[in-house]
Amino acid sequence: MNLPKPRLEEIEIQLLLEGIYQYYGYDFRNYALSSLKRRIQSFMRLEDLASVSALQEQLLHDRLCLERFLLGLTVNVTSMFRDPSFYLAFRQQVIPLLRTYPFIRIWHAGCSTGEEVYSMAILLQEENLYHRCRIYATDTNEKVLQNAKTGIFPLRLMQEYTQLYLKAGGKQSFSEYYTAAYDNAIFRASLRENAIFAQHNLATDSSFNEFNVIICRNVLIYFNQTLQKRVHALFYNSLCTFGILGLGRQESIRFSPYEKYYEEMAKGEKLYRRLN
Protein backbone atom coordinates (compact mmCIF):
# COMPACT_ATOMS: atom_id res chain seq x y z
CA MET A 1 0.00 0.00 0.00
CA ASN A 2 1.37 3.40 -0.95
CA LEU A 3 1.56 5.92 1.88
CA PRO A 4 0.39 9.48 1.21
CA LYS A 5 3.31 11.64 0.10
CA PRO A 6 3.28 14.09 3.06
CA ARG A 7 3.42 11.17 5.48
CA LEU A 8 6.24 9.51 3.54
CA GLU A 9 8.20 12.77 3.54
CA GLU A 10 7.83 13.07 7.31
CA ILE A 11 9.16 9.52 7.74
CA GLU A 12 12.11 10.40 5.48
CA ILE A 13 12.80 13.54 7.52
CA GLN A 14 12.80 11.60 10.79
CA LEU A 15 15.22 9.06 9.28
CA LEU A 16 17.40 11.90 8.01
CA LEU A 17 17.56 13.58 11.43
CA GLU A 18 18.26 10.27 13.16
CA GLY A 19 21.07 9.55 10.70
CA ILE A 20 22.64 12.97 11.27
CA TYR A 21 22.45 12.45 15.03
CA GLN A 22 23.84 8.92 14.99
CA TYR A 23 26.69 9.68 12.59
CA TYR A 24 27.64 13.29 13.34
CA GLY A 25 26.14 13.96 16.78
CA TYR A 26 24.03 16.96 15.74
CA ASP A 27 20.54 16.59 17.21
CA PHE A 28 17.67 18.25 15.34
CA ARG A 29 15.14 15.53 16.16
CA ASN A 30 13.02 17.76 18.39
CA TYR A 31 13.06 20.91 16.27
CA ALA A 32 9.64 22.12 15.14
CA LEU A 33 8.74 19.95 12.13
CA SER A 34 7.06 22.61 9.98
CA SER A 35 10.08 24.94 10.22
CA LEU A 36 12.51 22.07 9.59
CA LYS A 37 10.56 20.89 6.56
CA ARG A 38 10.77 24.33 4.91
CA ARG A 39 14.52 24.52 5.40
CA ILE A 40 15.13 21.00 4.20
CA GLN A 41 13.05 21.57 1.07
CA SER A 42 14.88 24.82 0.38
CA PHE A 43 18.26 23.10 0.74
CA MET A 44 17.17 20.25 -1.55
CA ARG A 45 16.33 22.77 -4.28
CA LEU A 46 19.74 24.41 -3.90
CA GLU A 47 21.47 21.02 -4.11
CA ASP A 48 19.19 19.78 -6.93
CA LEU A 49 18.09 16.70 -4.97
CA ALA A 50 14.79 14.99 -5.73
CA SER A 51 14.01 13.44 -2.33
CA VAL A 52 14.86 13.59 1.36
CA SER A 53 16.33 10.08 1.05
CA ALA A 54 18.71 11.34 -1.62
CA LEU A 55 19.66 14.19 0.70
CA GLN A 56 20.37 11.72 3.51
CA GLU A 57 22.70 9.70 1.30
CA GLN A 58 24.54 12.86 0.26
CA LEU A 59 24.91 14.17 3.81
CA LEU A 60 26.17 10.92 5.30
CA HIS A 61 28.90 10.58 2.65
CA ASP A 62 29.94 14.21 2.17
CA ARG A 63 31.07 16.28 5.16
CA LEU A 64 31.15 19.50 3.11
CA CYS A 65 27.54 18.97 2.16
CA LEU A 66 26.71 18.56 5.84
CA GLU A 67 28.40 21.87 6.66
CA ARG A 68 26.34 23.63 3.98
CA PHE A 69 23.24 21.91 5.33
CA LEU A 70 23.93 23.03 8.92
CA LEU A 71 24.21 26.65 7.78
CA GLY A 72 20.83 26.34 6.09
CA LEU A 73 19.18 24.45 8.93
CA THR A 74 20.20 26.61 11.87
CA VAL A 75 18.52 29.99 11.97
CA ASN A 76 21.07 32.82 11.97
CA VAL A 77 18.81 35.85 11.68
CA THR A 78 20.01 38.41 14.19
CA SER A 79 21.11 42.03 14.56
CA MET A 80 22.75 44.35 17.04
CA PHE A 81 20.39 45.72 19.69
CA ARG A 82 17.52 43.73 18.19
CA ASP A 83 14.28 44.76 19.94
CA PRO A 84 15.91 47.83 21.55
CA SER A 85 13.27 48.07 24.27
CA PHE A 86 14.64 44.77 25.64
CA TYR A 87 18.08 46.33 26.06
CA LEU A 88 16.59 49.49 27.55
CA ALA A 89 14.71 47.38 30.10
CA PHE A 90 17.92 45.45 30.79
CA ARG A 91 19.73 48.73 31.53
CA GLN A 92 16.98 49.98 33.80
CA GLN A 93 15.90 46.79 35.59
CA VAL A 94 18.80 44.32 35.49
CA ILE A 95 21.95 46.47 35.67
CA PRO A 96 21.19 47.73 39.22
CA LEU A 97 20.97 44.09 40.36
CA LEU A 98 24.20 43.13 38.62
CA ARG A 99 26.05 45.94 40.37
CA THR A 100 25.61 43.98 43.63
CA TYR A 101 27.72 41.05 42.35
CA PRO A 102 31.54 41.06 42.57
CA PHE A 103 31.72 38.91 39.41
CA ILE A 104 29.05 38.34 36.77
CA ARG A 105 28.65 35.29 34.54
CA ILE A 106 26.44 35.66 31.47
CA TRP A 107 25.44 32.90 29.06
CA HIS A 108 24.35 33.88 25.55
CA ALA A 109 22.83 30.61 24.32
CA GLY A 110 22.27 30.30 20.58
CA CYS A 111 24.37 33.39 19.92
CA SER A 112 24.53 32.86 16.13
CA THR A 113 26.98 35.29 14.48
CA GLY A 114 27.40 37.27 17.68
CA GLU A 115 25.66 40.59 17.08
CA GLU A 116 23.74 40.39 20.36
CA VAL A 117 26.89 39.38 22.26
CA TYR A 118 28.64 42.55 21.11
CA SER A 119 25.50 44.54 21.91
CA MET A 120 25.60 43.26 25.49
CA ALA A 121 29.34 43.92 25.77
CA ILE A 122 28.78 47.53 24.67
CA LEU A 123 25.94 47.97 27.17
CA LEU A 124 28.03 46.53 30.01
CA GLN A 125 31.00 48.73 29.10
CA GLU A 126 28.81 51.82 29.19
CA GLU A 127 27.51 50.78 32.62
CA ASN A 128 31.11 50.21 33.82
CA LEU A 129 30.45 46.53 34.54
CA TYR A 130 32.16 44.71 31.68
CA HIS A 131 35.49 44.46 33.48
CA ARG A 132 33.91 42.10 36.03
CA CYS A 133 31.86 40.08 33.56
CA ARG A 134 32.47 36.89 31.64
CA ILE A 135 30.21 36.27 28.65
CA TYR A 136 29.92 32.67 27.45
CA ALA A 137 28.59 32.83 23.87
CA THR A 138 27.52 29.45 22.54
CA ASP A 139 25.92 28.02 19.43
CA THR A 140 25.62 24.59 17.87
CA ASN A 141 27.10 25.83 14.58
CA GLU A 142 30.91 26.10 14.46
CA LYS A 143 30.87 28.19 11.27
CA VAL A 144 28.77 31.02 12.73
CA LEU A 145 30.88 30.97 15.90
CA GLN A 146 34.00 31.56 13.82
CA ASN A 147 32.29 34.58 12.28
CA ALA A 148 31.25 35.83 15.71
CA LYS A 149 34.81 35.65 17.03
CA THR A 150 36.03 38.09 14.37
CA GLY A 151 33.74 40.93 15.40
CA ILE A 152 33.46 41.97 11.74
CA PHE A 153 30.04 42.91 10.35
CA PRO A 154 28.82 44.54 7.11
CA LEU A 155 29.35 48.29 7.13
CA ARG A 156 26.04 48.81 5.30
CA LEU A 157 24.17 47.72 8.47
CA MET A 158 25.75 50.31 10.77
CA GLN A 159 23.22 53.05 10.07
CA GLU A 160 20.40 50.73 11.11
CA TYR A 161 22.34 49.47 14.13
CA THR A 162 23.07 53.05 15.21
CA GLN A 163 19.34 53.80 15.37
CA LEU A 164 18.67 50.62 17.37
CA TYR A 165 21.57 51.41 19.71
CA LEU A 166 20.16 54.87 20.44
CA LYS A 167 16.68 53.46 21.10
CA ALA A 168 18.31 50.95 23.49
CA GLY A 169 19.61 53.82 25.62
CA GLY A 170 23.08 54.08 24.08
CA LYS A 171 25.22 56.71 25.78
CA GLN A 172 27.93 57.42 23.21
CA SER A 173 28.43 57.69 19.48
CA PHE A 174 27.96 54.17 18.13
CA SER A 175 30.73 54.71 15.56
CA GLU A 176 33.26 54.83 18.42
CA TYR A 177 32.89 51.07 18.83
CA TYR A 178 34.08 50.08 15.37
CA THR A 179 36.52 50.98 12.61
CA ALA A 180 35.34 51.13 9.00
CA ALA A 181 37.50 49.15 6.57
CA TYR A 182 36.28 48.84 2.98
CA ASP A 183 32.81 47.26 3.28
CA ASN A 184 33.24 46.08 6.84
CA ALA A 185 32.87 47.41 10.36
CA ILE A 186 35.54 45.94 12.64
CA PHE A 187 34.48 46.16 16.27
CA ARG A 188 36.88 46.96 19.10
CA ALA A 189 38.93 44.03 20.32
CA SER A 190 38.16 45.13 23.89
CA LEU A 191 34.55 44.01 23.38
CA ARG A 192 35.81 40.42 22.98
CA GLU A 193 38.23 40.45 25.92
CA ASN A 194 35.76 38.94 28.37
CA ALA A 195 33.80 36.81 25.88
CA ILE A 196 34.33 33.10 25.28
CA PHE A 197 32.83 31.63 22.09
CA ALA A 198 32.25 27.87 22.18
CA GLN A 199 30.07 25.14 20.71
CA HIS A 200 27.13 23.99 22.82
CA ASN A 201 24.06 22.08 21.68
CA LEU A 202 20.91 22.90 23.66
CA ALA A 203 19.36 19.64 22.46
CA THR A 204 22.01 17.34 23.92
CA ASP A 205 24.54 19.16 26.11
CA SER A 206 24.28 19.83 29.84
CA SER A 207 24.97 22.87 31.98
CA PHE A 208 28.60 23.95 32.29
CA ASN A 209 28.45 26.68 34.96
CA GLU A 210 26.18 28.71 37.23
CA PHE A 211 25.10 32.02 35.72
CA ASN A 212 23.77 35.36 36.88
CA VAL A 213 22.19 36.00 33.48
CA ILE A 214 21.09 33.71 30.65
CA ILE A 215 20.08 35.27 27.32
CA CYS A 216 18.47 33.02 24.72
CA ARG A 217 16.43 35.05 22.28
CA ASN A 218 14.48 33.74 19.29
CA VAL A 219 15.79 30.19 19.58
CA LEU A 220 13.06 28.33 21.47
CA ILE A 221 10.49 29.14 18.77
CA TYR A 222 12.25 26.62 16.51
CA PHE A 223 11.95 23.77 19.05
CA ASN A 224 9.01 21.46 19.70
CA GLN A 225 7.46 21.22 23.18
CA THR A 226 9.68 18.32 24.24
CA LEU A 227 12.87 20.22 23.48
CA GLN A 228 11.52 23.49 24.90
CA LYS A 229 10.84 21.68 28.18
CA ARG A 230 14.40 20.31 28.21
CA VAL A 231 15.91 23.75 27.57
CA HIS A 232 13.77 25.43 30.25
CA ALA A 233 15.04 22.82 32.74
CA LEU A 234 18.62 23.44 31.60
CA PHE A 235 18.29 27.21 32.05
CA TYR A 236 16.54 26.96 35.41
CA ASN A 237 19.22 24.65 36.77
CA SER A 238 21.98 26.87 35.35
CA LEU A 239 20.75 30.10 36.93
CA CYS A 240 21.76 31.19 40.41
CA THR A 241 19.01 32.21 42.81
CA PHE A 242 17.60 35.57 41.64
CA GLY A 243 19.38 35.08 38.31
CA ILE A 244 17.94 36.69 35.17
CA LEU A 245 16.52 34.90 32.12
CA GLY A 246 16.00 36.85 28.88
CA LEU A 247 13.93 35.37 26.05
CA GLY A 248 12.82 36.54 22.61
CA ARG A 249 9.69 38.57 21.95
CA GLN A 250 7.66 35.57 20.77
CA GLU A 251 8.88 33.29 23.56
CA SER A 252 7.72 32.84 27.13
CA ILE A 253 8.03 30.73 30.26
CA ARG A 254 4.22 30.55 30.38
CA PHE A 255 2.91 26.98 30.33
CA SER A 256 6.41 25.66 31.04
CA PRO A 257 6.96 23.54 34.19
CA TYR A 258 9.08 26.39 35.59
CA GLU A 259 6.63 29.27 35.22
CA LYS A 260 5.93 29.52 38.97
CA TYR A 261 9.65 29.75 39.76
CA TYR A 262 10.12 33.10 37.99
CA GLU A 263 8.80 36.62 38.30
CA GLU A 264 8.44 38.99 35.34
CA MET A 265 10.77 41.96 35.63
CA ALA A 266 9.69 44.22 32.76
CA LYS A 267 6.25 43.76 31.30
CA GLY A 268 6.33 42.61 27.70
CA GLU A 269 10.15 42.42 27.48
CA LYS A 270 10.53 38.73 28.41
CA LEU A 271 12.95 39.39 31.26
CA TYR A 272 12.40 37.06 34.19
CA ARG A 273 13.99 36.69 37.62
CA ARG A 274 14.47 33.25 39.14
CA LEU A 275 12.87 33.08 42.58
CA ASN A 276 14.30 31.50 45.71
Tab-separated table of C-alpha atoms in Angstrom:
chain	number	residue	atom	x	y	z
A	1	MET	CA	0.000	0.000	0.000
A	2	ASN	CA	1.372	3.404	-0.947
A	3	LEU	CA	1.564	5.915	1.882
A	4	PRO	CA	0.390	9.483	1.206
A	5	LYS	CA	3.310	11.637	0.100
A	6	PRO	CA	3.278	14.092	3.056
A	7	ARG	CA	3.419	11.173	5.481
A	8	LEU	CA	6.236	9.511	3.540
A	9	GLU	CA	8.200	12.771	3.536
A	10	GLU	CA	7.832	13.072	7.310
A	11	ILE	CA	9.164	9.523	7.736
A	12	GLU	CA	12.112	10.398	5.483
A	13	ILE	CA	12.805	13.541	7.520
A	14	GLN	CA	12.804	11.598	10.789
A	15	LEU	CA	15.221	9.059	9.281
A	16	LEU	CA	17.403	11.904	8.012
A	17	LEU	CA	17.555	13.581	11.427
A	18	GLU	CA	18.258	10.269	13.157
A	19	GLY	CA	21.070	9.549	10.696
A	20	ILE	CA	22.642	12.965	11.272
A	21	TYR	CA	22.448	12.451	15.033
A	22	GLN	CA	23.841	8.915	14.985
A	23	TYR	CA	26.690	9.682	12.586
A	24	TYR	CA	27.645	13.289	13.341
A	25	GLY	CA	26.141	13.963	16.783
A	26	TYR	CA	24.025	16.960	15.735
A	27	ASP	CA	20.541	16.588	17.214
A	28	PHE	CA	17.671	18.251	15.338
A	29	ARG	CA	15.143	15.534	16.155
A	30	ASN	CA	13.016	17.765	18.388
A	31	TYR	CA	13.065	20.907	16.275
A	32	ALA	CA	9.640	22.120	15.136
A	33	LEU	CA	8.741	19.950	12.129
A	34	SER	CA	7.063	22.614	9.980
A	35	SER	CA	10.076	24.940	10.220
A	36	LEU	CA	12.505	22.069	9.594
A	37	LYS	CA	10.559	20.889	6.561
A	38	ARG	CA	10.768	24.329	4.906
A	39	ARG	CA	14.523	24.524	5.403
A	40	ILE	CA	15.132	21.001	4.201
A	41	GLN	CA	13.048	21.567	1.068
A	42	SER	CA	14.883	24.823	0.379
A	43	PHE	CA	18.256	23.095	0.743
A	44	MET	CA	17.169	20.248	-1.551
A	45	ARG	CA	16.326	22.774	-4.276
A	46	LEU	CA	19.738	24.411	-3.904
A	47	GLU	CA	21.475	21.022	-4.113
A	48	ASP	CA	19.190	19.785	-6.931
A	49	LEU	CA	18.092	16.704	-4.974
A	50	ALA	CA	14.788	14.994	-5.735
A	51	SER	CA	14.005	13.440	-2.333
A	52	VAL	CA	14.864	13.592	1.361
A	53	SER	CA	16.325	10.081	1.050
A	54	ALA	CA	18.712	11.344	-1.623
A	55	LEU	CA	19.663	14.192	0.696
A	56	GLN	CA	20.371	11.718	3.506
A	57	GLU	CA	22.704	9.699	1.303
A	58	GLN	CA	24.540	12.858	0.258
A	59	LEU	CA	24.905	14.166	3.807
A	60	LEU	CA	26.167	10.918	5.296
A	61	HIS	CA	28.899	10.578	2.650
A	62	ASP	CA	29.939	14.212	2.167
A	63	ARG	CA	31.068	16.278	5.160
A	64	LEU	CA	31.155	19.500	3.111
A	65	CYS	CA	27.535	18.965	2.159
A	66	LEU	CA	26.711	18.557	5.839
A	67	GLU	CA	28.400	21.868	6.658
A	68	ARG	CA	26.341	23.632	3.981
A	69	PHE	CA	23.238	21.913	5.328
A	70	LEU	CA	23.934	23.030	8.916
A	71	LEU	CA	24.214	26.652	7.783
A	72	GLY	CA	20.832	26.341	6.090
A	73	LEU	CA	19.178	24.446	8.933
A	74	THR	CA	20.200	26.606	11.874
A	75	VAL	CA	18.525	29.990	11.966
A	76	ASN	CA	21.067	32.824	11.965
A	77	VAL	CA	18.806	35.852	11.675
A	78	THR	CA	20.008	38.407	14.191
A	79	SER	CA	21.114	42.025	14.557
A	80	MET	CA	22.751	44.351	17.041
A	81	PHE	CA	20.386	45.720	19.688
A	82	ARG	CA	17.520	43.730	18.190
A	83	ASP	CA	14.282	44.757	19.941
A	84	PRO	CA	15.914	47.827	21.549
A	85	SER	CA	13.271	48.073	24.269
A	86	PHE	CA	14.635	44.769	25.638
A	87	TYR	CA	18.080	46.329	26.065
A	88	LEU	CA	16.591	49.486	27.551
A	89	ALA	CA	14.713	47.383	30.105
A	90	PHE	CA	17.923	45.455	30.789
A	91	ARG	CA	19.727	48.730	31.528
A	92	GLN	CA	16.978	49.976	33.805
A	93	GLN	CA	15.899	46.788	35.594
A	94	VAL	CA	18.800	44.325	35.491
A	95	ILE	CA	21.954	46.473	35.669
A	96	PRO	CA	21.186	47.731	39.220
A	97	LEU	CA	20.973	44.086	40.359
A	98	LEU	CA	24.200	43.125	38.617
A	99	ARG	CA	26.049	45.941	40.372
A	100	THR	CA	25.615	43.982	43.628
A	101	TYR	CA	27.715	41.048	42.348
A	102	PRO	CA	31.537	41.064	42.571
A	103	PHE	CA	31.722	38.911	39.414
A	104	ILE	CA	29.046	38.343	36.769
A	105	ARG	CA	28.653	35.286	34.536
A	106	ILE	CA	26.436	35.665	31.475
A	107	TRP	CA	25.438	32.899	29.065
A	108	HIS	CA	24.352	33.880	25.552
A	109	ALA	CA	22.831	30.606	24.324
A	110	GLY	CA	22.266	30.297	20.584
A	111	CYS	CA	24.369	33.390	19.922
A	112	SER	CA	24.530	32.863	16.135
A	113	THR	CA	26.976	35.288	14.478
A	114	GLY	CA	27.405	37.268	17.677
A	115	GLU	CA	25.659	40.591	17.083
A	116	GLU	CA	23.736	40.385	20.355
A	117	VAL	CA	26.886	39.375	22.258
A	118	TYR	CA	28.639	42.551	21.106
A	119	SER	CA	25.497	44.537	21.912
A	120	MET	CA	25.601	43.256	25.488
A	121	ALA	CA	29.342	43.920	25.770
A	122	ILE	CA	28.778	47.534	24.672
A	123	LEU	CA	25.940	47.972	27.172
A	124	LEU	CA	28.034	46.526	30.009
A	125	GLN	CA	31.003	48.732	29.098
A	126	GLU	CA	28.812	51.824	29.192
A	127	GLU	CA	27.510	50.783	32.623
A	128	ASN	CA	31.106	50.207	33.823
A	129	LEU	CA	30.453	46.528	34.539
A	130	TYR	CA	32.160	44.709	31.676
A	131	HIS	CA	35.495	44.457	33.478
A	132	ARG	CA	33.906	42.098	36.035
A	133	CYS	CA	31.859	40.079	33.562
A	134	ARG	CA	32.473	36.893	31.643
A	135	ILE	CA	30.205	36.265	28.655
A	136	TYR	CA	29.922	32.669	27.446
A	137	ALA	CA	28.594	32.831	23.870
A	138	THR	CA	27.519	29.451	22.535
A	139	ASP	CA	25.925	28.024	19.431
A	140	THR	CA	25.618	24.592	17.868
A	141	ASN	CA	27.103	25.833	14.580
A	142	GLU	CA	30.910	26.099	14.460
A	143	LYS	CA	30.868	28.192	11.274
A	144	VAL	CA	28.774	31.024	12.730
A	145	LEU	CA	30.884	30.969	15.898
A	146	GLN	CA	34.004	31.557	13.817
A	147	ASN	CA	32.289	34.584	12.282
A	148	ALA	CA	31.245	35.828	15.714
A	149	LYS	CA	34.811	35.652	17.025
A	150	THR	CA	36.031	38.087	14.375
A	151	GLY	CA	33.742	40.933	15.404
A	152	ILE	CA	33.463	41.970	11.744
A	153	PHE	CA	30.042	42.906	10.352
A	154	PRO	CA	28.824	44.535	7.107
A	155	LEU	CA	29.347	48.291	7.133
A	156	ARG	CA	26.042	48.808	5.303
A	157	LEU	CA	24.175	47.720	8.469
A	158	MET	CA	25.753	50.312	10.775
A	159	GLN	CA	23.216	53.047	10.067
A	160	GLU	CA	20.395	50.730	11.108
A	161	TYR	CA	22.337	49.471	14.129
A	162	THR	CA	23.066	53.049	15.208
A	163	GLN	CA	19.344	53.795	15.374
A	164	LEU	CA	18.671	50.617	17.368
A	165	TYR	CA	21.574	51.413	19.711
A	166	LEU	CA	20.162	54.874	20.441
A	167	LYS	CA	16.685	53.460	21.097
A	168	ALA	CA	18.312	50.953	23.485
A	169	GLY	CA	19.611	53.823	25.619
A	170	GLY	CA	23.080	54.081	24.075
A	171	LYS	CA	25.218	56.708	25.779
A	172	GLN	CA	27.929	57.420	23.206
A	173	SER	CA	28.431	57.689	19.481
A	174	PHE	CA	27.957	54.173	18.132
A	175	SER	CA	30.730	54.706	15.560
A	176	GLU	CA	33.256	54.831	18.424
A	177	TYR	CA	32.888	51.070	18.833
A	178	TYR	CA	34.078	50.079	15.375
A	179	THR	CA	36.518	50.984	12.609
A	180	ALA	CA	35.340	51.133	9.002
A	181	ALA	CA	37.497	49.145	6.573
A	182	TYR	CA	36.279	48.836	2.984
A	183	ASP	CA	32.815	47.257	3.278
A	184	ASN	CA	33.240	46.076	6.842
A	185	ALA	CA	32.870	47.411	10.361
A	186	ILE	CA	35.541	45.945	12.640
A	187	PHE	CA	34.481	46.161	16.272
A	188	ARG	CA	36.875	46.963	19.097
A	189	ALA	CA	38.928	44.032	20.317
A	190	SER	CA	38.163	45.134	23.894
A	191	LEU	CA	34.551	44.011	23.377
A	192	ARG	CA	35.807	40.423	22.985
A	193	GLU	CA	38.232	40.452	25.915
A	194	ASN	CA	35.764	38.938	28.373
A	195	ALA	CA	33.805	36.812	25.877
A	196	ILE	CA	34.325	33.096	25.279
A	197	PHE	CA	32.831	31.633	22.087
A	198	ALA	CA	32.246	27.867	22.184
A	199	GLN	CA	30.070	25.139	20.713
A	200	HIS	CA	27.128	23.987	22.819
A	201	ASN	CA	24.057	22.084	21.677
A	202	LEU	CA	20.912	22.900	23.656
A	203	ALA	CA	19.355	19.638	22.461
A	204	THR	CA	22.011	17.345	23.917
A	205	ASP	CA	24.540	19.162	26.109
A	206	SER	CA	24.276	19.832	29.837
A	207	SER	CA	24.974	22.874	31.976
A	208	PHE	CA	28.603	23.955	32.290
A	209	ASN	CA	28.445	26.676	34.963
A	210	GLU	CA	26.177	28.708	37.228
A	211	PHE	CA	25.101	32.016	35.719
A	212	ASN	CA	23.768	35.355	36.884
A	213	VAL	CA	22.194	35.996	33.479
A	214	ILE	CA	21.094	33.709	30.646
A	215	ILE	CA	20.077	35.267	27.321
A	216	CYS	CA	18.466	33.015	24.715
A	217	ARG	CA	16.432	35.049	22.281
A	218	ASN	CA	14.478	33.738	19.289
A	219	VAL	CA	15.794	30.185	19.582
A	220	LEU	CA	13.058	28.328	21.466
A	221	ILE	CA	10.492	29.140	18.770
A	222	TYR	CA	12.252	26.621	16.511
A	223	PHE	CA	11.947	23.769	19.052
A	224	ASN	CA	9.011	21.465	19.699
A	225	GLN	CA	7.464	21.223	23.176
A	226	THR	CA	9.682	18.317	24.241
A	227	LEU	CA	12.874	20.221	23.478
A	228	GLN	CA	11.519	23.493	24.899
A	229	LYS	CA	10.837	21.680	28.178
A	230	ARG	CA	14.395	20.311	28.213
A	231	VAL	CA	15.909	23.747	27.574
A	232	HIS	CA	13.774	25.428	30.250
A	233	ALA	CA	15.037	22.825	32.742
A	234	LEU	CA	18.617	23.440	31.603
A	235	PHE	CA	18.285	27.212	32.048
A	236	TYR	CA	16.537	26.961	35.407
A	237	ASN	CA	19.217	24.645	36.769
A	238	SER	CA	21.981	26.868	35.353
A	239	LEU	CA	20.751	30.103	36.935
A	240	CYS	CA	21.764	31.190	40.411
A	241	THR	CA	19.009	32.205	42.808
A	242	PHE	CA	17.603	35.569	41.635
A	243	GLY	CA	19.383	35.082	38.308
A	244	ILE	CA	17.943	36.688	35.166
A	245	LEU	CA	16.517	34.898	32.116
A	246	GLY	CA	15.996	36.850	28.884
A	247	LEU	CA	13.933	35.370	26.046
A	248	GLY	CA	12.820	36.539	22.608
A	249	ARG	CA	9.692	38.575	21.953
A	250	GLN	CA	7.664	35.574	20.766
A	251	GLU	CA	8.875	33.289	23.565
A	252	SER	CA	7.723	32.843	27.131
A	253	ILE	CA	8.026	30.731	30.260
A	254	ARG	CA	4.224	30.550	30.384
A	255	PHE	CA	2.913	26.985	30.326
A	256	SER	CA	6.412	25.659	31.039
A	257	PRO	CA	6.962	23.539	34.193
A	258	TYR	CA	9.080	26.393	35.589
A	259	GLU	CA	6.625	29.273	35.223
A	260	LYS	CA	5.934	29.515	38.967
A	261	TYR	CA	9.652	29.752	39.760
A	262	TYR	CA	10.120	33.103	37.994
A	263	GLU	CA	8.796	36.616	38.298
A	264	GLU	CA	8.443	38.988	35.343
A	265	MET	CA	10.768	41.963	35.628
A	266	ALA	CA	9.691	44.218	32.756
A	267	LYS	CA	6.247	43.763	31.298
A	268	GLY	CA	6.334	42.610	27.701
A	269	GLU	CA	10.150	42.419	27.483
A	270	LYS	CA	10.531	38.728	28.407
A	271	LEU	CA	12.946	39.390	31.255
A	272	TYR	CA	12.403	37.055	34.190
A	273	ARG	CA	13.990	36.693	37.624
A	274	ARG	CA	14.472	33.246	39.142
A	275	LEU	CA	12.867	33.077	42.578
A	276	ASN	CA	14.305	31.498	45.706
